[in-house]
Amino acid sequence: MKKSRAVIVLILAILAIAGMGYIAWFGIGAGKTGAATNIKQGLDLAGGVSITYQVVGEEDPSNEDMADTIYKLQRRVEGYSTEAQVYKEGNDRINIEIPGVSDANQILSDLGRPGSLYFIRQNGSDGNPNYNLGVTEEGSIDYMLTKSIEEIMGDGGIVLDGTHVASAQATSTQSQSGTKDQQYVVSLAFDDVGTKAFADATTSAYQNGETIGIYYDGAFVSVPTVNEPITGGQAQISGMENFEEAERLASTIRIGGLKLELEELRSNVVGAQLGSDAIRTSLMAGAIGFGIVCLIMIVVYLLPGFVSAIALVIYVLLTLLTLNALNITLTLPGIAGVILAIGMAVDANVIIYARIREELATGKTLQSSIKIGFDKAMSAILDGNITTLIAAAVLGLRGSGSVKGFATTLAMGIVLSMFTALVISRLLINACYAIGLRNEKLYGVAKEMKPIKFLSKKPLFFAISIIMILLGFVFMGVNKSQTGNILNFSLEFMGGTSTTVEFNEDMSIEKIEADVVPIVEGITKDSNVQTQKVNDSNQVIIKTRTLTVDEREQFVTAMKDKFGVEESSITAETISATVSNEMRRDAVLAVIIATLCMLVYIWFRFTDIRFAASAVLALLHDVLVVLAFYALSKTSVGNTFIACMLTIVGYSINSTIVIFDRIRENLRGSRGKDLEELVDSSITSTLTRSIYSNLTTFVMVLVLYILGVSSIRDFAAPLMVGIAAGAYSSVCVTGALGYVMRTKIGGTQEVATAGVSASSGKKAASSKKSSETESKKADSSESAANKSSNAGGSKKKDTSHYQSTPRKKSKKK
């Protein structure tokens, strides 16, 4: 890089920081577009809308029907926010809480009346139409029923109802007219009963040139024509003008597939669950933690550390702008997750700068060391981040609720982290070199470390791990005998009691936290108490674990004595878990699939299943150690538990990849070398990275724990344990597991027979560059062969279309 170009790069970096900082702080225009204050916030930070529905026509609906309805409503309201909550209240009511919105009427209008969706034949058995075009009360022309639903149902005119729709998704496809225009459609899938009924109905409708209308909440939402008999259980509705129209129709069909019909009982706009002090301390923790991390990087890595601090500033600003652009709902644990991501973003910089120092120690020039350092760090950074990105993608596709929200934030953090480390940091460090900062003392030189014999102590390390994990199961058993649950499950997992109290004054959140919450905690002997204000009233909703009769009496007495509240102003209802069994199932299934996908990727990249198996076992080790901490400390297990465990999974696999990448590199051209010595050398050479990466992340979380509120501490404490467990397992357990598998499963202690020379299995090249070139050529040839094979053998899948005829609506004159 020329000096003039380097100056331009540095000036642009300063301008970028200033520009993004201005936008993040002040925003653009009157609406303050891009400002951090416009980031969509969750119920805990900004409040939202609370809507209560009651089941129509059934006094005591079954638990199965209620659970199915809650789960489908949860998936429906995720369109507003992944942090939306849906739970059972009493026996026949369902409560929906959607953060970040303040217009309850708009939400009610969008949701409609859940349930009651029908696919209706155009004509009845007597040949008379079931619906016709007519003039609505608003004066527009639209399709209207000519008979009552009951009459149509009795005549067999209902093809099927919404409960037989397995899925409804909006999507876009290429127009079949030969142009490049996009066509917006809704893809439907039916269950077995729906498939047969729809096949019969579309066959008849196609022969007679009839339509099949979709009727919901007292009106037709679409009246598609039938282009052909649809017998495969899948159909498409076309004719939408844009994606938003397709998404609205898909959402309507999904919510119309409820087993129960609901009607609105009440709706409220509720305030934030947490006061301004909680937000302020969390942000302060982030600022302090960020400053400490930057200081550590500068002290340890000197000029490169300063460059990484600048890259981290850019990373934080990009994160704020991306949260805004993607309309991601940010909760307090979400803030903690973003702050944690800052610590994790340091990892890539640590790997790079440690590599540069190693190259300088071998006598290479500074310029050459910078280039080689970035090149050699590339594989570890890419493999580690792609593995975690695979997990994020699976969690986003298969998970629901907070799991989906976590996956979005995680994927965003990974992409931005890689960009700032591999692009921004590289540009800045090269610019610093180009303007004359070429003294090696500014970069530091790695000191040669004698290999530490980690593997000789593997029996001790294995014993420690087994004892920690077994202690966890022991304490789970103790907890089970004492409380009936292996862990201290919170409201989100167990449900509880929701008590609405109308005070004699409009109490602030801070006053509620200071005066009311301690009294409730004293009664319940549990710190897991959630509060919400109902806007424009003196009502406060207090959620606790399930209260006994005695505890409810104590609660009423305390409210009367301390605050002068009338007993008639206190109402209590039993509420279900906000994390339903279906959501738990989705989360567990998503984690299993993500783990399998990571295993396959590691197997593919390292060409050895034993690498992948070792990585998964190390991941399992860290998760079980954290579970042991939850059992021992009786830390509350809520929504933050899911985020915590998923964070540990991603962090653990990333640390493991770094160790394996160095082992893979050292295996190249090491024929005949003792495998134990090679593994020890690999772990020792990455020890600096392991220490500083884990230290910076640990510091970020420690500051959160010290300054955060109780809900943040419940997130930070087990996370610190997970980081410590990950550091221990990556250094002491992972390499040892890989070694044992290589020597005990089809191998010996020599590298030549232990499973690798180069990643392609061919003779090792004289340098890493030529080896990588050969590998890329091989990959390219293999890819070309695959493409050729696929081109000759693949067959395009046929998809039937249930096409909607666009209709124009006009006002009556």
PDB file of C-alpha atoms in Angstrom, residues 11 116 150 193 232 244 267 297 305 385 450 735 754 758 760:
ATOM      1  CA  ILE A  11      -8.968   9.591   6.928  1.00  0.00           C
ATOM      2  CA  SER A 116     -62.789 -19.686  11.929  1.00  0.00           C
ATOM      3  CA  GLU A 150     -74.076 -23.111   9.110  1.00  0.00           C
ATOM      4  CA  VAL A 193     -57.088 -35.031   5.673  1.00  0.00           C
ATOM      5  CA  GLY A 232     -50.151 -33.519  -3.931  1.00  0.00           C
ATOM      6  CA  GLU A 244     -46.378  -7.488   1.932  1.00  0.00           C
ATOM      7  CA  SER A 267     -56.430  -4.952  25.712  1.00  0.00           C
ATOM      8  CA  MET A 297      -5.610  -5.131  23.682  1.00  0.00           C
ATOM      9  CA  GLY A 305      -4.039  -3.589  19.753  1.00  0.00           C
ATOM     10  CA  ASN A 385     -17.291 -18.336  12.436  1.00  0.00           C
ATOM     11  CA  LYS A 450       8.695 -24.657  25.308  1.00  0.00           C
ATOM     12  CA  GLY A 735      -6.672 -31.814  22.256  1.00  0.00           C
ATOM     13  CA  ALA A 754      -2.676 -41.065  12.537  1.00  0.00           C
ATOM     14  CA  ALA A 758      -2.319 -32.666   4.092  1.00  0.00           C
ATOM     15  CA  SER A 760      -6.376 -33.412   0.557  1.00  0.00           C
TER      16      SER A 760
END
